[in-house]
Tab-separated table of C-alpha atoms and ligand atoms in Angstrom:
chain	number	residue	atom	x	y	z
A	1316	MET	CA	-30.550	-3.514	-9.623
A	1317	ARG	CA	-27.631	-1.653	-11.231
A	1318	THR	CA	-26.869	-2.175	-14.900
A	1319	MET	CA	-23.343	-3.274	-15.837
A	1320	LYS	CA	-22.627	0.294	-17.003
A	1321	GLU	CA	-23.666	1.730	-13.620
A	1322	ARG	CA	-21.350	-0.531	-11.633
A	1323	PRO	CA	-18.288	1.086	-10.019
A	1324	ILE	CA	-14.627	0.650	-10.955
A	1325	GLY	CA	-12.520	-1.133	-8.313
A	1326	MET	CA	-9.104	0.408	-7.737
A	1327	PHE	CA	-6.477	-0.558	-5.160
A	1328	ASP	CA	-3.036	0.194	-3.782
A	1329	SER	CA	-1.131	-0.420	-0.544
A	1330	GLY	CA	-1.942	3.135	0.530
A	1331	VAL	CA	-2.267	6.650	-0.854
A	1332	GLY	CA	-0.171	6.015	-3.995
A	1333	GLY	CA	-3.021	4.899	-6.222
A	1334	LEU	CA	-4.652	8.270	-5.653
A	1335	SER	CA	-2.196	9.624	-8.243
A	1336	ILE	CA	-4.036	7.347	-10.689
A	1337	LEU	CA	-7.468	8.204	-9.291
A	1338	ARG	CA	-6.749	11.902	-9.713
A	1339	VAL	CA	-6.124	11.540	-13.449
A	1340	PHE	CA	-8.987	9.053	-13.740
A	1341	LEU	CA	-11.528	11.502	-12.268
A	1342	GLU	CA	-10.296	14.299	-14.530
A	1343	GLU	CA	-10.805	12.127	-17.613
A	1344	LEU	CA	-13.838	10.045	-16.559
A	1345	PRO	CA	-15.811	12.198	-14.098
A	1346	HIS	CA	-19.040	10.170	-14.329
A	1347	GLU	CA	-17.659	6.840	-13.169
A	1348	ASP	CA	-18.256	5.608	-9.620
A	1349	VAL	CA	-15.085	4.282	-7.988
A	1350	VAL	CA	-14.380	2.084	-4.978
A	1351	TYR	CA	-10.797	2.909	-3.922
A	1352	LEU	CA	-9.295	0.380	-1.534
A	1353	ALA	CA	-6.113	1.271	0.373
A	1354	ASP	CA	-4.589	-1.829	1.962
A	1355	THR	CA	-2.599	0.179	4.492
A	1356	VAL	CA	-2.548	-2.580	7.087
A	1357	HIS	CA	-0.123	-4.378	4.727
A	1358	PHE	CA	1.877	-1.286	3.723
A	1359	PRO	CA	4.535	-1.286	2.310
A	1360	TYR	CA	3.974	-3.896	-0.407
A	1361	GLY	CA	7.492	-3.237	-1.702
A	1362	LYS	CA	8.989	-4.975	1.323
A	1363	LYS	CA	6.770	-8.061	1.158
A	1364	THR	CA	7.352	-11.437	-0.525
A	1365	ALA	CA	5.816	-12.422	-3.856
A	1366	GLU	CA	3.452	-14.861	-2.098
A	1367	GLU	CA	2.272	-12.235	0.388
A	1368	ILE	CA	1.525	-9.656	-2.300
A	1369	GLU	CA	-0.300	-12.234	-4.389
A	1370	GLY	CA	-2.440	-13.085	-1.361
A	1371	PHE	CA	-3.299	-9.422	-0.682
A	1372	GLY	CA	-4.432	-9.036	-4.293
A	1373	ARG	CA	-6.536	-12.179	-4.126
A	1374	ASN	CA	-8.381	-10.982	-0.972
A	1375	ILE	CA	-9.015	-7.550	-2.421
A	1376	ALA	CA	-10.343	-9.107	-5.623
A	1377	GLU	CA	-12.758	-11.238	-3.559
A	1378	HIS	CA	-14.066	-8.004	-2.069
A	1379	PHE	CA	-14.461	-6.331	-5.488
A	1380	LYS	CA	-16.275	-9.409	-6.705
A	1381	LYS	CA	-18.774	-9.102	-3.846
A	1382	VAL	CA	-19.231	-5.373	-4.536
A	1383	GLY	CA	-19.872	-6.104	-8.222
A	1384	VAL	CA	-17.388	-3.880	-10.083
A	1385	LYS	CA	-17.234	-3.608	-13.889
A	1386	LEU	CA	-13.440	-3.210	-14.131
A	1387	VAL	CA	-10.483	-3.521	-11.738
A	1388	ILE	CA	-7.539	-1.143	-11.985
A	1389	ILE	CA	-4.488	-2.217	-10.000
A	1390	ALA	CA	-3.225	1.250	-9.105
A	1391	CYS	CA	0.031	-0.144	-7.751
A	1392	ASN	CA	3.096	-1.308	-9.660
A	1393	THR	CA	4.184	-3.837	-7.037
A	1394	ALA	CA	0.737	-5.437	-6.887
A	1395	THR	CA	0.586	-5.478	-10.696
A	1396	VAL	CA	3.835	-7.453	-10.827
A	1397	TYR	CA	2.915	-10.012	-8.188
A	1398	SER	CA	-0.875	-10.239	-8.117
A	1399	LEU	CA	-2.236	-9.415	-11.600
A	1400	LYS	CA	-2.755	-13.098	-12.457
A	1401	ALA	CA	-4.368	-13.923	-9.091
A	1402	VAL	CA	-6.707	-10.922	-9.340
A	1403	GLN	CA	-7.661	-11.929	-12.905
A	1404	GLU	CA	-8.319	-15.467	-11.736
A	1405	VAL	CA	-10.700	-14.292	-9.000
A	1406	MET	CA	-12.467	-11.722	-11.207
A	1407	GLY	CA	-13.206	-14.196	-14.005
A	1408	ASP	CA	-14.982	-12.311	-16.832
A	1409	ILE	CA	-14.411	-8.871	-15.291
A	1410	PRO	CA	-11.281	-7.315	-16.842
A	1411	VAL	CA	-8.284	-6.301	-14.744
A	1412	ILE	CA	-5.670	-3.804	-15.858
A	1413	GLY	CA	-2.349	-3.036	-14.215
A	1414	VAL	CA	0.090	-0.199	-14.371
A	1415	ILE	CA	3.377	-1.714	-15.625
A	1416	GLY	CA	2.339	-2.129	-19.269
A	1417	ALA	CA	0.997	1.422	-19.382
A	1418	GLY	CA	4.197	2.844	-17.849
A	1419	ALA	CA	6.437	0.967	-20.269
A	1420	ARG	CA	4.338	2.010	-23.288
A	1421	ALA	CA	4.448	5.650	-22.194
A	1422	ALA	CA	8.223	5.457	-21.792
A	1423	VAL	CA	8.889	4.109	-25.282
A	1424	GLU	CA	6.619	6.543	-27.110
A	1425	SER	CA	9.795	8.236	-28.297
A	1426	LYS	CA	12.327	5.490	-28.971
A	1427	GLY	CA	16.110	5.392	-28.538
A	1428	GLU	CA	16.496	7.530	-25.391
A	1429	SER	CA	17.887	6.135	-22.145
A	1430	ILE	CA	15.292	5.271	-19.512
A	1431	GLY	CA	15.597	5.212	-15.727
A	1432	VAL	CA	13.044	3.377	-13.589
A	1433	ILE	CA	12.498	4.133	-9.919
A	1434	ALA	CA	10.245	1.751	-8.021
A	1435	THR	CA	9.880	-0.331	-4.866
A	1436	ASP	CA	12.387	-3.015	-3.862
A	1437	ALA	CA	9.959	-5.742	-4.966
A	1438	THR	CA	9.206	-4.171	-8.367
A	1439	ILE	CA	12.892	-3.650	-9.172
A	1440	ARG	CA	13.716	-7.196	-8.035
A	1441	SER	CA	11.174	-8.534	-10.561
A	1442	HIS	CA	12.753	-6.796	-13.629
A	1443	ALA	CA	9.147	-6.285	-14.800
A	1444	TYR	CA	9.773	-2.839	-16.303
A	1445	SER	CA	13.000	-3.768	-18.107
A	1446	ASP	CA	11.351	-6.911	-19.521
A	1447	MET	CA	8.258	-5.007	-20.658
A	1448	ILE	CA	10.349	-2.218	-22.240
A	1449	ARG	CA	12.434	-4.799	-24.149
A	1450	SER	CA	9.286	-6.624	-25.266
A	1451	LEU	CA	8.148	-3.348	-26.863
A	1452	GLY	CA	11.300	-3.365	-29.006
A	1453	GLU	CA	13.209	-0.633	-27.148
A	1454	THR	CA	16.958	-1.291	-27.136
A	1455	ALA	CA	18.133	1.888	-25.381
A	1456	GLN	CA	19.763	1.662	-21.965
A	1457	VAL	CA	17.408	0.965	-19.029
A	1458	THR	CA	18.612	1.759	-15.497
A	1459	PRO	CA	16.422	0.377	-12.693
A	1460	LEU	CA	16.794	1.794	-9.191
A	1461	ALA	CA	14.998	0.758	-5.986
A	1462	THR	CA	13.924	3.802	-3.987
A	1463	GLN	CA	11.671	2.287	-1.334
A	1464	ARG	CA	12.185	5.140	1.157
A	1465	LEU	CA	10.382	7.520	-1.194
A	1466	VAL	CA	7.221	5.464	-0.740
A	1467	THR	CA	7.261	6.093	3.002
A	1468	LEU	CA	7.748	9.838	2.508
A	1469	VAL	CA	4.565	10.074	0.446
A	1470	GLU	CA	2.544	7.707	2.632
A	1471	GLU	CA	3.454	9.888	5.645
A	1472	GLY	CA	2.699	13.135	3.830
A	1473	ASP	CA	6.352	14.244	4.066
A	1474	VAL	CA	6.564	15.750	0.582
A	1475	ASP	CA	8.084	19.176	1.056
A	1476	SER	CA	10.653	19.063	3.849
A	1477	ASP	CA	14.457	19.235	4.059
A	1478	HIS	CA	14.328	15.625	5.194
A	1479	ALA	CA	12.380	14.602	2.071
A	1480	ARG	CA	14.860	16.473	-0.142
A	1481	ALA	CA	17.806	14.760	1.585
A	1482	VAL	CA	16.296	11.264	1.199
A	1483	ILE	CA	15.576	11.856	-2.487
A	1484	ARG	CA	19.096	13.154	-3.104
A	1485	GLU	CA	20.643	10.162	-1.360
A	1486	ASP	CA	18.460	7.545	-3.065
A	1487	LEU	CA	18.774	9.061	-6.541
A	1488	THR	CA	22.556	9.551	-6.269
A	1489	PRO	CA	23.311	6.701	-8.731
A	1490	LEU	CA	21.480	8.688	-11.439
A	1491	LEU	CA	23.125	12.057	-10.838
A	1492	ASP	CA	26.392	11.654	-12.804
A	1493	ASP	CA	24.814	10.436	-16.014
A	1494	PRO	CA	21.045	11.070	-15.800
A	1495	PRO	CA	18.717	9.147	-18.134
A	1496	ALA	CA	16.694	11.098	-20.699
A	1497	LYS	CA	13.453	9.803	-19.155
A	1498	LEU	CA	12.562	8.538	-15.704
A	1499	ILE	CA	9.572	6.251	-15.129
A	1500	LEU	CA	7.837	6.900	-11.828
A	1501	GLY	CA	7.430	3.158	-11.351
A	1502	CYS	CA	5.543	3.426	-8.077
A	1503	THR	CA	2.220	5.214	-7.860
A	1504	HIS	CA	3.344	7.055	-4.724
A	1505	PHE	CA	6.099	8.908	-6.601
A	1506	PRO	CA	4.053	11.537	-8.472
A	1507	GLY	CA	3.622	13.011	-4.969
A	1508	LEU	CA	7.348	13.843	-5.087
A	1509	SER	CA	7.638	14.940	-8.750
A	1510	HIS	CA	8.289	18.551	-7.742
A	1511	LEU	CA	11.321	17.505	-5.646
A	1512	ILE	CA	12.640	15.020	-8.222
A	1513	VAL	CA	12.520	17.777	-10.852
A	1514	GLU	CA	14.527	20.055	-8.534
A	1515	LEU	CA	17.270	17.416	-8.438
A	1516	LEU	CA	17.097	16.240	-12.080
A	1517	PRO	CA	15.782	19.255	-14.005
A	1518	GLU	CA	16.689	17.893	-17.446
A	1519	VAL	CA	15.046	14.514	-17.048
A	1520	LYS	CA	11.570	13.934	-18.461
A	1521	LEU	CA	9.384	12.286	-15.812
A	1522	ILE	CA	6.999	9.575	-17.031
A	1523	ASP	CA	3.885	9.171	-14.905
A	1524	PRO	CA	2.125	5.968	-16.079
A	1525	ALA	CA	-1.251	7.290	-14.845
A	1526	TYR	CA	-2.144	8.930	-18.172
A	1527	ALA	CA	-1.516	5.833	-20.299
A	1528	LEU	CA	-3.293	3.659	-17.746
A	1529	VAL	CA	-6.387	5.856	-17.632
A	1530	LYS	CA	-6.435	5.946	-21.448
A	1531	GLU	CA	-6.361	2.138	-21.488
A	1532	ALA	CA	-9.305	2.034	-19.035
A	1533	SER	CA	-11.229	4.634	-20.978
A	1534	ASP	CA	-10.676	2.864	-24.330
A	1535	TYR	CA	-11.886	-0.400	-22.837
A	1536	LEU	CA	-15.045	1.150	-21.325
A	1537	GLU	CA	-15.845	2.902	-24.556
A	1538	LYS	CA	-15.308	-0.189	-26.692
A	1539	GLU	CA	-17.583	-2.258	-24.441
A	1540	ASN	CA	-20.197	0.511	-24.244
A	1541	LEU	CA	-19.656	0.733	-20.469
A	1542	LEU	CA	-18.477	4.355	-20.301
A	1543	ARG	CA	-20.748	6.639	-18.258
A	1544	VAL	CA	-21.301	10.089	-19.703
A	1545	GLU	CA	-23.757	11.385	-17.088
A	1546	GLY	CA	-24.583	10.993	-13.379
A	1547	GLY	CA	-22.262	9.008	-11.103
A	1548	GLY	CA	-18.911	10.387	-9.991
A	1549	LYS	CA	-19.178	8.945	-6.472
A	1550	VAL	CA	-15.940	7.734	-4.865
A	1551	GLU	CA	-15.922	5.430	-1.854
A	1552	PHE	CA	-12.657	5.168	0.107
A	1553	LEU	CA	-12.046	1.934	2.027
A	1554	VAL	CA	-8.969	1.556	4.222
A	1555	THR	CA	-7.739	-1.622	5.925
A	1556	GLY	CA	-5.593	0.392	8.390
A	1557	ASP	CA	-6.169	3.870	9.809
A	1558	PRO	CA	-8.692	5.857	7.713
A	1559	MET	CA	-7.742	9.177	9.384
A	1560	SER	CA	-4.088	9.266	8.322
A	1561	PHE	CA	-5.024	7.925	4.881
A	1562	ALA	CA	-7.510	10.778	4.434
A	1563	LYS	CA	-5.057	13.420	5.644
A	1564	ASN	CA	-2.031	12.371	3.568
A	1565	GLY	CA	-4.079	11.129	0.634
A	1566	SER	CA	-5.708	14.509	0.152
A	1567	LEU	CA	-2.293	15.904	-0.870
A	1568	LEU	CA	-1.929	13.389	-3.674
A	1569	LEU	CA	-5.552	13.492	-4.780
A	1570	GLY	CA	-5.609	17.282	-4.892
A	1571	HIS	CA	-8.786	17.674	-2.868
A	1572	PRO	CA	-9.920	16.709	0.639
A	1573	ILE	CA	-10.960	13.142	1.408
A	1574	LYS	CA	-13.777	13.458	3.916
A	1575	ASP	CA	-15.243	10.041	4.377
A	1576	ALA	CA	-12.684	7.207	4.352
A	1577	LYS	CA	-14.119	4.078	5.989
A	1578	LYS	CA	-12.388	1.237	7.766
A	1579	LEU	CA	-12.639	-2.139	6.010
A	1580	ILE	CA	-11.668	-5.437	7.582
A	1581	LEU	CA	-10.950	-7.869	4.762
B	678	DGL	N1	2.285	2.327	-4.650
B	678	DGL	C1	2.859	1.076	-4.787
B	678	DGL	C2	3.520	0.824	-6.120
B	678	DGL	O1	3.142	1.434	-7.101
B	678	DGL	C3	3.399	0.292	-3.622
B	678	DGL	C4	4.252	0.965	-2.608
B	678	DGL	C5	4.534	0.077	-1.428
B	678	DGL	O2	3.548	-0.259	-0.724
B	678	DGL	O3	5.687	-0.323	-1.213
B	678	DGL	O4	4.387	0.001	-6.250
C-alpha cells in the first residue's frame, strides 16, 4: 500500500501541450511519479463546446481517482477554464490546480506594461485571462488573440518549417504594428513554438505559465509534507488516441524521447 506521499501526480491535456508543463515539473521535482494523460481522441479542446470540455475533464478525473493521485494538475488552459470545477467536484479532498491563475500571476509580476494573450478559440472566448489579470489589480491594456492553428502545428510536430513560420506570421499579424510588452503563451502547446514567435516579435517578453504553475504545485506539496525528495521519478504516459504519434511529437516538447506511451480507453 502506497503512502499519500508516494502517490503520483495526475496531469492532463488534450495532447502533447501539457508536456511543456511536465518538462519544467520534472526539472524542479524530479522525485515525483507522474501519470500524464493525453486526451488526443478529443483533440483539439479549443474547438469544442463548454459542455464537451467539462465532460472530458470529469471522465479524466474519474480515472485519476481510481489511480489514487495526490494532486491533479490541469496542464491545459482550455480545460482549466471549462472543467476545473467539475474536476474538483470529482476529486473531492484531492487538490486540483489549473494553469490560468499561474499564467496571469506571472504576467503581472511587473505591473503597468501591456499584455497580449494568445490561446485557443475556447479560452479567448471565455475572457478567463483578461478577467484574472484584472482581478489581480492590473489596469494596463490586455489584448487577447485566438491562435488555434498554432495548436495543430505543435500537435503535429510541425515546429520548424516555412509553413509553421507562415501560419504564425498570419495569426499574429494583429500584434505586429503595436506589439505588447509581454505575451502570455495561454495554451500549453505554444512553448513548442517560442523560438519562432521570438523571431517574429523579438522585443516581446514571452510568459510561459509553466514556471508559476510548477511553483504553486511545489509549494502545496511542501506545505502538506507530500513532497518527495528521494526515489520515484517514474512517468506513465496514457493516450486516448494514437500513442505512436503522441510519443513522436511529444518528445520534441518534452526534450527527451517518450518510449512507452500506452493506449487508454476512458
Ligand atoms: N493545450 C491546450 C491549452 O492549453 C489545448 C489545446 C487544444 O486542444 O485546443 O489550451
